[in-house]
Amino acid sequence: MNADNGVRVHVLKVGAVIEETADARTLVFEVPEELTERFRYRPGQFLTLRVPSARTGSVARCYSLCSSPLCDDRIAVTVKRTAGGYASNLICDTVAVGDLITVLEPAGAFGPRDLDADVLLCAAGSGITPILSILKSMLVGGSGNVAVLYANRDRESVIFADTLDSWARRFPERLQVLHWLESERGVPTADALTDLVRRYRDREWFLCGPAGFMAVTEAAAAGLRVPRVHTEEYRSLQQNPFDQPVRATPARPLGDTAVVEVEIDGETHVLDWPKQTPLLDVLLDNGIDAPYVCRESACGTCVCSVKDGRTRMRQNEALIDDEIALGLTLACQTLPESPRVHIAFDQ
Ligand SMILES: Cc1cc2nc3c(=O)[nH]c(=O)nc-3n(C[C@H](O)[C@H](O)[C@H](O)COP(=O)(O)OP(=O)(O)OC[C@H]3O[C@@H](n4cnc5c(N)ncnc54)[C@H](O)[C@@H]3O)c2cc1C
């Protein structure tokens, strides 16, 4: 089945539900043999779950994979209750072994390109999920040093506390875990975090968590002039990729257009590209099965390369400057800046 967004929809059985803390459950999925290839993933990627809703039919929510493709047999996500949140509470309250859940295939651009790099991984609360996947993958499959800064409300709310301890014991030379408990030290500030992680300023940083935490860690990174900072901000999708695609921007009249040549899925298409219409909308309007999930510049699923011509993004939360310099762009945000543009997916 296809969700019309180039990312296929599948139904997976829940093989296990693990109570991590009072507020967090891990769902372990069973992937049938014939879908193994479709569920190959990189550390840091996420699944999108379809959560039924009496009001809207369904909502879509992203959950990062906490499992590692290098050392875990089964894929798993960990869901933490959000106060007043719809889907996270429904999942934690009701999902049981044997349930069938509709999901999109793994997606997302957050995660290391080089498993041998030295990194600092920063997480708050459920932001630990992709960080754990990255950490395990880098320690098992790479040679670099990994430091983790992990902020939580109190000791009881630390997800994967024992798992982190056991990885730190297994790799004492290469892994340092720094816990920040608000119950003991208050809410982390940029200044306090700066002091704590100053010694990792030359490393690549990966930050994941809710908006407030991202703001203080990004401020610390900026103050320390950290060379490369990758971010994954946790928030709920506004759009539902399980529904038919909805135009984000109305089409502009013909005349104000560029021409785009697009390579995707082994085919090349030449299309008119209205100058105010994001590339993704143009592709979907032309019946081309381009990949996407969030359409808000956050998830990186629609990443593609500008091979020729000039483009700009309306906004960008998924790509760092180095990636943009290499020609990467997000189709959901890209507008043409030159009369002809050549784009390639799957590079
Ligand atoms: C790439 C990605 C990966 C993620 N990975 C994880 C993960 O691994 N684990 C995890 O737990 N979460 C993860 N998230 C977050 C997750 O997708 C959800 O955003 C989260 O579970 C909250 O969803 P919810 O339906 O429970 O809350 P929602 O119902 O969406 O509510 C979110 C907040 O908004 C408030 N709110 C809701 N409706 C309104 C309204 N009408 N007016 C004002 N306020 C309102 C709620 O009170 C609540 O505080 C990830 C998000 C992204 C984008």
mmCIF file of C-alpha atoms and ligand atoms in Angstrom:
data_model
loop_
_atom_site.group_PDB
_atom_site.id
_atom_site.type_symbol
_atom_site.label_atom_id
_atom_site.label_comp_id
_atom_site.label_asym_id
_atom_site.label_seq_id
_atom_site.Cartn_x
_atom_site.Cartn_y
_atom_site.Cartn_z
ATOM 1 C CA MET A 1 0.000 0.000 0.000
ATOM 2 C CA ASN A 2 1.223 3.506 -0.731
ATOM 3 C CA ALA A 3 0.313 6.715 1.113
ATOM 4 C CA ASP A 4 0.761 8.769 -2.093
ATOM 5 C CA ASN A 5 3.840 10.230 -0.490
ATOM 6 C CA GLY A 6 6.442 7.881 -1.929
ATOM 7 C CA VAL A 7 6.853 6.312 1.504
ATOM 8 C CA ARG A 8 4.966 3.051 1.741
ATOM 9 C CA VAL A 9 2.367 2.241 4.356
ATOM 10 C CA HIS A 10 2.488 -1.086 6.179
ATOM 11 C CA VAL A 11 0.711 -2.745 9.043
ATOM 12 C CA LEU A 12 3.011 -4.153 11.709
ATOM 13 C CA LYS A 13 2.230 -6.364 14.675
ATOM 14 C CA VAL A 14 3.364 -5.264 18.128
ATOM 15 C CA GLY A 15 5.604 -8.063 19.416
ATOM 16 C CA ALA A 16 6.299 -6.619 22.864
ATOM 17 C CA VAL A 17 5.416 -3.629 25.012
ATOM 18 C CA ILE A 18 8.051 -2.651 27.592
ATOM 19 C CA GLU A 19 7.249 -0.329 30.475
ATOM 20 C CA GLU A 20 10.405 1.822 30.621
ATOM 21 C CA THR A 21 9.196 4.328 33.231
ATOM 22 C CA ALA A 22 5.803 5.332 34.604
ATOM 23 C CA ASP A 23 5.398 7.586 31.548
ATOM 24 C CA ALA A 24 7.139 5.757 28.727
ATOM 25 C CA ARG A 25 6.482 2.546 26.774
ATOM 26 C CA THR A 26 8.631 0.865 24.164
ATOM 27 C CA LEU A 27 6.767 -0.816 21.307
ATOM 28 C CA VAL A 28 8.759 -3.602 19.677
ATOM 29 C CA PHE A 29 7.503 -4.478 16.198
ATOM 30 C CA GLU A 30 7.491 -7.729 14.278
ATOM 31 C CA VAL A 31 8.556 -7.142 10.681
ATOM 32 C CA PRO A 32 7.524 -9.964 8.352
ATOM 33 C CA GLU A 33 10.299 -11.533 6.271
ATOM 34 C CA GLU A 34 9.062 -10.019 3.015
ATOM 35 C CA LEU A 35 9.255 -6.484 4.450
ATOM 36 C CA THR A 36 12.781 -6.729 5.882
ATOM 37 C CA GLU A 37 14.260 -4.614 3.080
ATOM 38 C CA ARG A 38 11.564 -1.943 3.393
ATOM 39 C CA PHE A 39 12.342 -1.554 7.110
ATOM 40 C CA ARG A 40 16.099 -1.141 6.771
ATOM 41 C CA TYR A 41 16.991 2.071 8.576
ATOM 42 C CA ARG A 42 19.828 4.318 9.649
ATOM 43 C CA PRO A 43 20.468 5.198 13.309
ATOM 44 C CA GLY A 44 18.490 8.357 14.108
ATOM 45 C CA GLN A 45 15.554 7.666 11.774
ATOM 46 C CA PHE A 46 11.911 7.471 12.865
ATOM 47 C CA LEU A 47 8.662 5.656 12.104
ATOM 48 C CA THR A 48 5.400 7.514 11.564
ATOM 49 C CA LEU A 49 2.457 5.830 13.322
ATOM 50 C CA ARG A 50 -1.172 6.197 12.325
ATOM 51 C CA VAL A 51 -3.169 6.715 15.514
ATOM 52 C CA PRO A 52 -6.949 6.369 15.194
ATOM 53 C CA SER A 53 -9.041 9.377 16.158
ATOM 54 C CA ALA A 54 -12.843 9.529 16.423
ATOM 55 C CA ARG A 55 -12.677 13.234 15.516
ATOM 56 C CA THR A 56 -10.451 13.220 12.429
ATOM 57 C CA GLY A 57 -10.212 9.549 11.428
ATOM 58 C CA SER A 58 -6.567 9.463 12.371
ATOM 59 C CA VAL A 59 -3.568 11.540 13.359
ATOM 60 C CA ALA A 60 0.041 10.857 12.381
ATOM 61 C CA ARG A 61 2.836 10.939 14.945
ATOM 62 C CA CYS A 62 6.559 10.382 14.443
ATOM 63 C CA TYR A 63 8.501 8.203 16.896
ATOM 64 C CA SER A 64 12.249 7.744 16.625
ATOM 65 C CA LEU A 65 13.650 4.241 16.507
ATOM 66 C CA CYS A 66 15.502 3.480 19.737
ATOM 67 C CA SER A 67 16.795 0.201 18.313
ATOM 68 C CA SER A 68 20.058 0.050 16.381
ATOM 69 C CA PRO A 69 20.259 -1.446 12.894
ATOM 70 C CA LEU A 70 23.692 -2.793 13.856
ATOM 71 C CA CYS A 71 22.936 -4.631 17.077
ATOM 72 C CA ASP A 72 19.188 -5.109 17.584
ATOM 73 C CA ASP A 73 17.172 -7.854 15.884
ATOM 74 C CA ARG A 74 13.842 -6.077 16.099
ATOM 75 C CA ILE A 75 12.828 -2.482 15.485
ATOM 76 C CA ALA A 76 11.391 -0.508 18.396
ATOM 77 C CA VAL A 77 10.132 2.960 19.253
ATOM 78 C CA THR A 78 9.677 4.506 22.692
ATOM 79 C CA VAL A 79 6.709 6.761 23.353
ATOM 80 C CA LYS A 80 6.621 9.113 26.331
ATOM 81 C CA ARG A 81 3.380 10.636 27.544
ATOM 82 C CA THR A 82 3.005 14.324 26.684
ATOM 83 C CA ALA A 83 0.842 16.155 29.256
ATOM 84 C CA GLY A 84 -2.537 16.748 27.591
ATOM 85 C CA GLY A 85 -1.329 15.012 24.426
ATOM 86 C CA TYR A 86 -3.678 12.846 22.385
ATOM 87 C CA ALA A 87 -1.631 10.152 20.684
ATOM 88 C CA SER A 88 1.123 9.539 23.221
ATOM 89 C CA ASN A 89 -1.373 8.886 26.026
ATOM 90 C CA LEU A 90 -3.558 6.697 23.836
ATOM 91 C CA ILE A 91 -0.528 4.626 22.852
ATOM 92 C CA CYS A 92 0.764 4.306 26.432
ATOM 93 C CA ASP A 93 -2.705 3.452 27.780
ATOM 94 C CA THR A 94 -3.976 1.023 25.163
ATOM 95 C CA VAL A 95 -1.374 -0.581 22.887
ATOM 96 C CA ALA A 96 -0.842 -4.254 23.721
ATOM 97 C CA VAL A 97 1.070 -7.227 22.350
ATOM 98 C CA GLY A 98 -0.581 -8.517 19.175
ATOM 99 C CA ASP A 99 -2.073 -5.137 18.177
ATOM 100 C CA LEU A 100 -1.695 -4.095 14.564
ATOM 101 C CA ILE A 101 -0.392 -0.591 13.905
ATOM 102 C CA THR A 102 -0.266 1.186 10.556
ATOM 103 C CA VAL A 103 3.122 2.811 9.976
ATOM 104 C CA LEU A 104 5.165 4.524 7.294
ATOM 105 C CA GLU A 105 8.579 3.114 6.484
ATOM 106 C CA PRO A 106 11.613 4.546 8.336
ATOM 107 C CA ALA A 107 12.426 8.103 7.305
ATOM 108 C CA GLY A 108 14.427 11.119 8.404
ATOM 109 C CA ALA A 109 17.821 12.723 7.951
ATOM 110 C CA PHE A 110 18.931 12.999 11.604
ATOM 111 C CA GLY A 111 21.946 10.839 12.383
ATOM 112 C CA PRO A 112 25.678 10.495 11.769
ATOM 113 C CA ARG A 113 27.122 10.186 8.269
ATOM 114 C CA ASP A 114 30.341 8.800 9.762
ATOM 115 C CA LEU A 115 30.207 6.195 12.534
ATOM 116 C CA ASP A 116 33.909 6.808 13.311
ATOM 117 C CA ALA A 117 33.451 10.475 14.255
ATOM 118 C CA ASP A 118 33.776 11.884 17.793
ATOM 119 C CA VAL A 119 30.367 13.224 18.838
ATOM 120 C CA LEU A 120 28.380 14.837 21.618
ATOM 121 C CA LEU A 121 24.784 13.604 21.780
ATOM 122 C CA CYS A 122 22.348 15.776 23.767
ATOM 123 C CA ALA A 123 18.866 14.591 24.711
ATOM 124 C CA ALA A 124 16.038 15.574 26.997
ATOM 125 C CA GLY A 125 13.267 13.166 28.022
ATOM 126 C CA SER A 126 12.056 11.063 25.096
ATOM 127 C CA GLY A 127 14.730 12.738 22.934
ATOM 128 C CA ILE A 128 16.948 9.887 24.113
ATOM 129 C CA THR A 129 15.368 7.480 21.574
ATOM 130 C CA PRO A 130 17.355 8.393 18.408
ATOM 131 C CA ILE A 131 20.343 9.218 20.611
ATOM 132 C CA LEU A 132 20.361 5.646 21.974
ATOM 133 C CA SER A 133 20.182 4.233 18.450
ATOM 134 C CA ILE A 134 23.062 6.480 17.334
ATOM 135 C CA LEU A 135 25.119 5.718 20.441
ATOM 136 C CA LYS A 136 24.800 1.926 20.102
ATOM 137 C CA SER A 137 25.511 2.051 16.371
ATOM 138 C CA MET A 138 28.606 4.235 16.743
ATOM 139 C CA LEU A 139 30.050 2.160 19.577
ATOM 140 C CA VAL A 140 29.442 -1.158 17.829
ATOM 141 C CA GLY A 141 30.082 -0.110 14.232
ATOM 142 C CA GLY A 142 32.562 2.764 14.568
ATOM 143 C CA SER A 143 35.715 3.787 16.393
ATOM 144 C CA GLY A 144 35.001 7.326 17.667
ATOM 145 C CA ASN A 145 34.290 8.679 21.142
ATOM 146 C CA VAL A 146 30.715 9.330 22.230
ATOM 147 C CA ALA A 147 29.586 11.676 25.001
ATOM 148 C CA VAL A 148 25.933 11.908 26.027
ATOM 149 C CA LEU A 149 24.301 14.765 27.879
ATOM 150 C CA TYR A 150 20.858 13.630 29.046
ATOM 151 C CA ALA A 151 18.414 15.942 30.827
ATOM 152 C CA ASN A 152 15.397 14.717 32.803
ATOM 153 C CA ARG A 153 12.955 15.925 35.399
ATOM 154 C CA ASP A 154 14.092 13.487 38.103
ATOM 155 C CA ARG A 155 15.726 10.088 38.545
ATOM 156 C CA GLU A 156 12.443 8.168 38.122
ATOM 157 C CA SER A 157 11.798 9.707 34.704
ATOM 158 C CA VAL A 158 15.136 8.697 33.132
ATOM 159 C CA ILE A 159 14.308 6.364 30.244
ATOM 160 C CA PHE A 160 16.978 3.722 29.497
ATOM 161 C CA ALA A 161 18.965 4.515 32.677
ATOM 162 C CA ASP A 162 20.142 0.898 33.066
ATOM 163 C CA THR A 163 20.794 0.481 29.351
ATOM 164 C CA LEU A 164 23.019 3.562 29.329
ATOM 165 C CA ASP A 165 24.867 2.319 32.424
ATOM 166 C CA SER A 166 25.561 -1.032 30.828
ATOM 167 C CA TRP A 167 26.841 0.554 27.576
ATOM 168 C CA ALA A 168 29.079 2.860 29.637
ATOM 169 C CA ARG A 169 30.501 -0.195 31.454
ATOM 170 C CA ARG A 170 31.018 -2.004 28.150
ATOM 171 C CA PHE A 171 32.830 0.953 26.508
ATOM 172 C CA PRO A 172 34.462 2.817 29.435
ATOM 173 C CA GLU A 173 37.115 4.432 27.233
ATOM 174 C CA ARG A 174 34.775 5.626 24.505
ATOM 175 C CA LEU A 175 31.461 6.522 26.187
ATOM 176 C CA GLN A 176 30.764 9.192 28.814
ATOM 177 C CA VAL A 177 27.205 9.770 30.023
ATOM 178 C CA LEU A 178 26.395 13.048 31.821
ATOM 179 C CA HIS A 179 22.978 13.172 33.479
ATOM 180 C CA TRP A 180 21.231 16.453 34.257
ATOM 181 C CA LEU A 181 18.370 16.088 36.737
ATOM 182 C CA GLU A 182 16.097 19.103 37.104
ATOM 183 C CA SER A 183 15.108 17.880 40.580
ATOM 184 C CA GLU A 184 18.727 18.447 41.670
ATOM 185 C CA ARG A 185 20.024 21.264 39.430
ATOM 186 C CA GLY A 186 16.954 23.081 38.116
ATOM 187 C CA VAL A 187 16.035 23.560 34.465
ATOM 188 C CA PRO A 188 19.221 23.561 32.337
ATOM 189 C CA THR A 189 20.371 26.951 31.095
ATOM 190 C CA ALA A 190 22.646 27.673 28.150
ATOM 191 C CA ASP A 191 25.380 28.945 30.496
ATOM 192 C CA ALA A 192 25.293 25.881 32.733
ATOM 193 C CA LEU A 193 25.319 23.512 29.763
ATOM 194 C CA THR A 194 28.160 25.447 28.181
ATOM 195 C CA ASP A 195 30.338 24.811 31.229
ATOM 196 C CA LEU A 196 29.394 21.145 31.294
ATOM 197 C CA VAL A 197 30.157 20.331 27.649
ATOM 198 C CA ARG A 198 32.847 22.895 26.780
ATOM 199 C CA ARG A 199 35.406 20.105 26.401
ATOM 200 C CA TYR A 200 33.354 18.639 23.513
ATOM 201 C CA ARG A 201 33.273 21.877 21.509
ATOM 202 C CA ASP A 202 35.362 20.431 18.640
ATOM 203 C CA ARG A 203 33.040 17.477 18.133
ATOM 204 C CA GLU A 204 29.953 17.135 15.935
ATOM 205 C CA TRP A 205 26.801 17.644 18.056
ATOM 206 C CA PHE A 206 23.415 15.927 17.748
ATOM 207 C CA LEU A 207 20.556 17.480 19.724
ATOM 208 C CA CYS A 208 17.123 15.988 20.286
ATOM 209 C CA GLY A 209 14.200 16.915 22.485
ATOM 210 C CA PRO A 210 11.411 19.402 23.046
ATOM 211 C CA ALA A 211 11.650 23.041 21.925
ATOM 212 C CA GLY A 212 12.883 24.532 25.234
ATOM 213 C CA PHE A 213 15.778 22.087 25.534
ATOM 214 C CA MET A 214 16.730 22.583 21.892
ATOM 215 C CA ALA A 215 16.856 26.341 22.421
ATOM 216 C CA VAL A 216 19.336 26.143 25.328
ATOM 217 C CA THR A 217 21.568 23.485 23.737
ATOM 218 C CA GLU A 218 21.619 25.353 20.422
ATOM 219 C CA ALA A 219 22.566 28.536 22.288
ATOM 220 C CA ALA A 220 25.393 26.663 24.054
ATOM 221 C CA ALA A 221 26.591 25.273 20.696
ATOM 222 C CA ALA A 222 26.517 28.721 19.097
ATOM 223 C CA GLY A 223 28.450 30.235 22.014
ATOM 224 C CA LEU A 224 31.107 27.526 21.765
ATOM 225 C CA ARG A 225 31.239 27.808 17.946
ATOM 226 C CA VAL A 226 30.615 24.082 17.526
ATOM 227 C CA PRO A 227 31.448 23.235 13.894
ATOM 228 C CA ARG A 228 28.464 21.033 13.062
ATOM 229 C CA VAL A 229 25.173 20.854 14.946
ATOM 230 C CA HIS A 230 22.354 18.512 13.884
ATOM 231 C CA THR A 231 18.924 18.891 15.442
ATOM 232 C CA GLU A 232 15.718 16.867 15.736
ATOM 233 C CA GLU A 233 12.939 18.819 17.412
ATOM 234 C CA TYR A 234 10.068 16.817 18.799
ATOM 235 C CA ARG A 235 6.667 18.126 17.896
ATOM 236 C CA SER A 236 3.414 16.792 16.477
ATOM 237 C CA LEU A 237 2.795 16.823 12.732
ATOM 238 C CA GLN A 238 0.236 19.377 11.552
ATOM 239 C CA GLN A 239 -0.495 17.394 8.387
ATOM 240 C CA ASN A 240 -1.462 13.774 8.055
ATOM 241 C CA PRO A 241 0.680 11.883 5.531
ATOM 242 C CA PHE A 242 -1.758 8.950 5.705
ATOM 243 C CA ASP A 243 -4.359 11.145 3.996
ATOM 244 C CA GLN A 244 -4.331 12.167 0.355
ATOM 245 C CA PRO A 245 -1.776 14.913 -0.277
ATOM 246 C CA VAL A 246 -3.009 18.425 0.397
ATOM 247 C CA ARG A 247 -1.517 21.359 -1.488
ATOM 248 C CA ALA A 248 0.537 23.536 0.829
ATOM 249 C CA THR A 249 0.540 26.497 -1.579
ATOM 250 C CA PRO A 250 -1.959 27.404 -4.286
ATOM 251 C CA ALA A 251 -0.613 27.182 -7.849
ATOM 252 C CA ARG A 252 0.463 30.454 -9.439
ATOM 253 C CA PRO A 253 -0.621 31.316 -12.982
ATOM 254 C CA LEU A 254 1.538 29.985 -15.781
ATOM 255 C CA GLY A 255 4.152 32.446 -16.994
ATOM 256 C CA ASP A 256 5.798 32.870 -13.599
ATOM 257 C CA THR A 257 7.502 29.498 -13.954
ATOM 258 C CA ALA A 258 10.866 27.789 -14.215
ATOM 259 C CA VAL A 259 11.494 24.423 -15.833
ATOM 260 C CA VAL A 260 12.711 21.552 -13.701
ATOM 261 C CA GLU A 261 14.254 18.261 -14.787
ATOM 262 C CA VAL A 262 13.759 15.697 -12.012
ATOM 263 C CA GLU A 263 15.432 12.304 -11.701
ATOM 264 C CA ILE A 264 13.466 10.021 -9.397
ATOM 265 C CA ASP A 265 13.014 6.244 -9.161
ATOM 266 C CA GLY A 266 15.103 5.691 -12.295
ATOM 267 C CA GLU A 267 12.960 8.039 -14.417
ATOM 268 C CA THR A 268 13.494 11.603 -15.622
ATOM 269 C CA HIS A 269 10.616 14.117 -15.802
ATOM 270 C CA VAL A 270 10.667 17.632 -17.258
ATOM 271 C CA LEU A 271 8.039 19.877 -15.635
ATOM 272 C CA ASP A 272 6.924 23.484 -15.367
ATOM 273 C CA TRP A 273 7.741 24.799 -11.896
ATOM 274 C CA PRO A 274 5.686 27.807 -10.734
ATOM 275 C CA LYS A 275 8.095 30.078 -8.880
ATOM 276 C CA GLN A 276 6.077 30.267 -5.655
ATOM 277 C CA THR A 277 5.236 26.549 -5.482
ATOM 278 C CA PRO A 278 7.463 24.153 -3.509
ATOM 279 C CA LEU A 279 9.000 21.431 -5.637
ATOM 280 C CA LEU A 280 7.211 18.679 -3.700
ATOM 281 C CA ASP A 281 3.787 20.133 -4.606
ATOM 282 C CA VAL A 282 4.785 20.275 -8.276
ATOM 283 C CA LEU A 283 5.830 16.632 -8.203
ATOM 284 C CA LEU A 284 2.667 15.459 -6.434
ATOM 285 C CA ASP A 285 0.480 17.513 -8.796
ATOM 286 C CA ASN A 286 2.123 15.692 -11.667
ATOM 287 C CA GLY A 287 1.417 12.292 -10.128
ATOM 288 C CA ILE A 288 5.054 11.664 -9.196
ATOM 289 C CA ASP A 289 5.529 9.550 -6.109
ATOM 290 C CA ALA A 290 8.034 11.765 -4.264
ATOM 291 C CA PRO A 291 8.895 10.846 -0.659
ATOM 292 C CA TYR A 292 7.702 13.046 2.207
ATOM 293 C CA VAL A 293 6.338 12.863 5.755
ATOM 294 C CA CYS A 294 6.107 16.182 7.602
ATOM 295 C CA ARG A 295 6.078 18.840 4.808
ATOM 296 C CA GLU A 296 7.294 21.278 7.484
ATOM 297 C CA SER A 297 11.052 21.089 6.723
ATOM 298 C CA ALA A 298 11.725 19.115 9.900
ATOM 299 C CA CYS A 299 12.000 15.451 8.991
ATOM 300 C CA GLY A 300 14.297 15.426 5.957
ATOM 301 C CA THR A 301 12.388 12.657 4.164
ATOM 302 C CA CYS A 302 12.071 14.703 0.933
ATOM 303 C CA VAL A 303 15.785 15.519 0.677
ATOM 304 C CA CYS A 304 17.138 15.717 -2.880
ATOM 305 C CA SER A 305 20.156 17.204 -4.732
ATOM 306 C CA VAL A 306 20.310 20.298 -6.885
ATOM 307 C CA LYS A 307 22.529 19.184 -9.767
ATOM 308 C CA ASP A 308 22.236 22.359 -11.803
ATOM 309 C CA GLY A 309 20.562 25.753 -11.467
ATOM 310 C CA ARG A 310 19.740 27.769 -8.349
ATOM 311 C CA THR A 311 17.063 27.202 -5.723
ATOM 312 C CA ARG A 312 16.215 28.471 -2.244
ATOM 313 C CA MET A 313 14.373 26.979 0.716
ATOM 314 C CA ARG A 314 11.521 28.850 2.398
ATOM 315 C CA GLN A 315 12.629 27.319 5.685
ATOM 316 C CA ASN A 316 14.969 24.557 6.759
ATOM 317 C CA GLU A 317 15.256 22.689 10.015
ATOM 318 C CA ALA A 318 16.708 19.398 8.774
ATOM 319 C CA LEU A 319 19.846 20.243 6.795
ATOM 320 C CA ILE A 320 23.070 21.763 8.094
ATOM 321 C CA ASP A 321 25.190 24.274 6.148
ATOM 322 C CA ASP A 322 27.669 21.623 4.933
ATOM 323 C CA GLU A 323 24.837 19.589 3.412
ATOM 324 C CA ILE A 324 23.344 22.644 1.717
ATOM 325 C CA ALA A 325 26.810 23.498 0.365
ATOM 326 C CA LEU A 326 26.892 20.004 -1.193
ATOM 327 C CA GLY A 327 23.652 20.842 -3.033
ATOM 328 C CA LEU A 328 21.137 19.091 -0.791
ATOM 329 C CA THR A 329 17.710 20.654 -0.413
ATOM 330 C CA LEU A 330 14.249 19.792 0.957
ATOM 331 C CA ALA A 331 11.678 19.362 -1.802
ATOM 332 C CA CYS A 332 8.837 20.492 0.486
ATOM 333 C CA GLN A 333 10.481 23.933 0.875
ATOM 334 C CA THR A 334 12.396 24.435 -2.380
ATOM 335 C CA LEU A 335 11.559 27.212 -4.842
ATOM 336 C CA PRO A 336 13.372 27.891 -8.128
ATOM 337 C CA GLU A 337 15.731 30.868 -8.431
ATOM 338 C CA SER A 338 16.950 30.260 -11.991
ATOM 339 C CA PRO A 339 14.963 29.524 -15.177
ATOM 340 C CA ARG A 340 16.159 25.904 -15.394
ATOM 341 C CA VAL A 341 16.915 23.560 -12.491
ATOM 342 C CA HIS A 342 18.071 19.939 -12.454
ATOM 343 C CA ILE A 343 17.104 17.904 -9.368
ATOM 344 C CA ALA A 344 17.956 14.314 -8.449
ATOM 345 C CA PHE A 345 16.471 12.159 -5.690
ATOM 346 C CA ASP A 346 18.081 8.979 -4.302
ATOM 347 C CA GLN A 347 21.693 10.191 -4.753
HETATM 348 C C1 LIG B 1 10.970 13.273 14.058
HETATM 349 C C2 LIG B 1 10.235 13.140 15.372
HETATM 350 C C3 LIG B 1 10.544 12.083 16.211
HETATM 351 C C4 LIG B 1 9.874 11.948 17.427
HETATM 352 N N1 LIG B 1 10.207 10.907 18.237
HETATM 353 C C5 LIG B 1 9.583 10.764 19.419
HETATM 354 C C6 LIG B 1 9.941 9.685 20.300
HETATM 355 O O1 LIG B 1 10.825 8.898 20.009
HETATM 356 N N2 LIG B 1 9.248 9.566 21.459
HETATM 357 C C7 LIG B 1 8.261 10.436 21.824
HETATM 358 O O2 LIG B 1 7.660 10.253 22.895
HETATM 359 N N3 LIG B 1 7.921 11.469 21.018
HETATM 360 C C8 LIG B 1 8.538 11.641 19.820
HETATM 361 N N4 LIG B 1 8.188 12.671 18.994
HETATM 362 C C9 LIG B 1 7.053 13.530 19.374
HETATM 363 C C10 LIG B 1 5.736 12.854 18.937
HETATM 364 O O3 LIG B 1 5.665 12.761 17.531
HETATM 365 C C11 LIG B 1 4.496 13.631 19.400
HETATM 366 O O4 LIG B 1 4.653 14.982 19.045
HETATM 367 C C12 LIG B 1 4.272 13.489 20.897
HETATM 368 O O5 LIG B 1 4.088 12.121 21.244
HETATM 369 C C13 LIG B 1 3.035 14.288 21.345
HETATM 370 O O6 LIG B 1 1.943 13.832 20.623
HETATM 371 P P1 LIG B 1 0.477 13.791 21.285
HETATM 372 O O7 LIG B 1 -0.506 13.446 20.217
HETATM 373 O O8 LIG B 1 0.470 13.000 22.529
HETATM 374 O O9 LIG B 1 0.300 15.293 21.732
HETATM 375 P P2 LIG B 1 -0.605 16.389 21.000
HETATM 376 O O10 LIG B 1 -2.039 16.041 21.143
HETATM 377 O O11 LIG B 1 -0.069 16.619 19.641
HETATM 378 O O12 LIG B 1 -0.285 17.602 21.925
HETATM 379 C C14 LIG B 1 1.034 18.149 22.021
HETATM 380 C C15 LIG B 1 0.976 19.323 22.967
HETATM 381 O O13 LIG B 1 0.157 20.344 22.405
HETATM 382 C C16 LIG B 1 -0.903 20.642 23.295
HETATM 383 N N5 LIG B 1 -2.098 20.818 22.462
HETATM 384 C C17 LIG B 1 -2.754 19.880 21.733
HETATM 385 N N6 LIG B 1 -3.775 20.431 21.084
HETATM 386 C C18 LIG B 1 -3.781 21.742 21.424
HETATM 387 C C19 LIG B 1 -4.592 22.839 21.078
HETATM 388 N N7 LIG B 1 -5.621 22.701 20.269
HETATM 389 N N8 LIG B 1 -4.280 24.033 21.620
HETATM 390 C C20 LIG B 1 -3.246 24.185 22.441
HETATM 391 N N9 LIG B 1 -2.447 23.188 22.803
HETATM 392 C C21 LIG B 1 -2.705 21.993 22.290
HETATM 393 C C22 LIG B 1 -1.061 19.448 24.222
HETATM 394 O O14 LIG B 1 -1.592 19.792 25.476
HETATM 395 C C23 LIG B 1 0.359 18.999 24.341
HETATM 396 O O15 LIG B 1 1.058 19.725 25.307
HETATM 397 C C24 LIG B 1 8.855 12.860 17.789
HETATM 398 C C25 LIG B 1 8.539 13.903 16.919
HETATM 399 C C26 LIG B 1 9.227 14.053 15.737
HETATM 400 C C27 LIG B 1 8.871 15.198 14.811
#
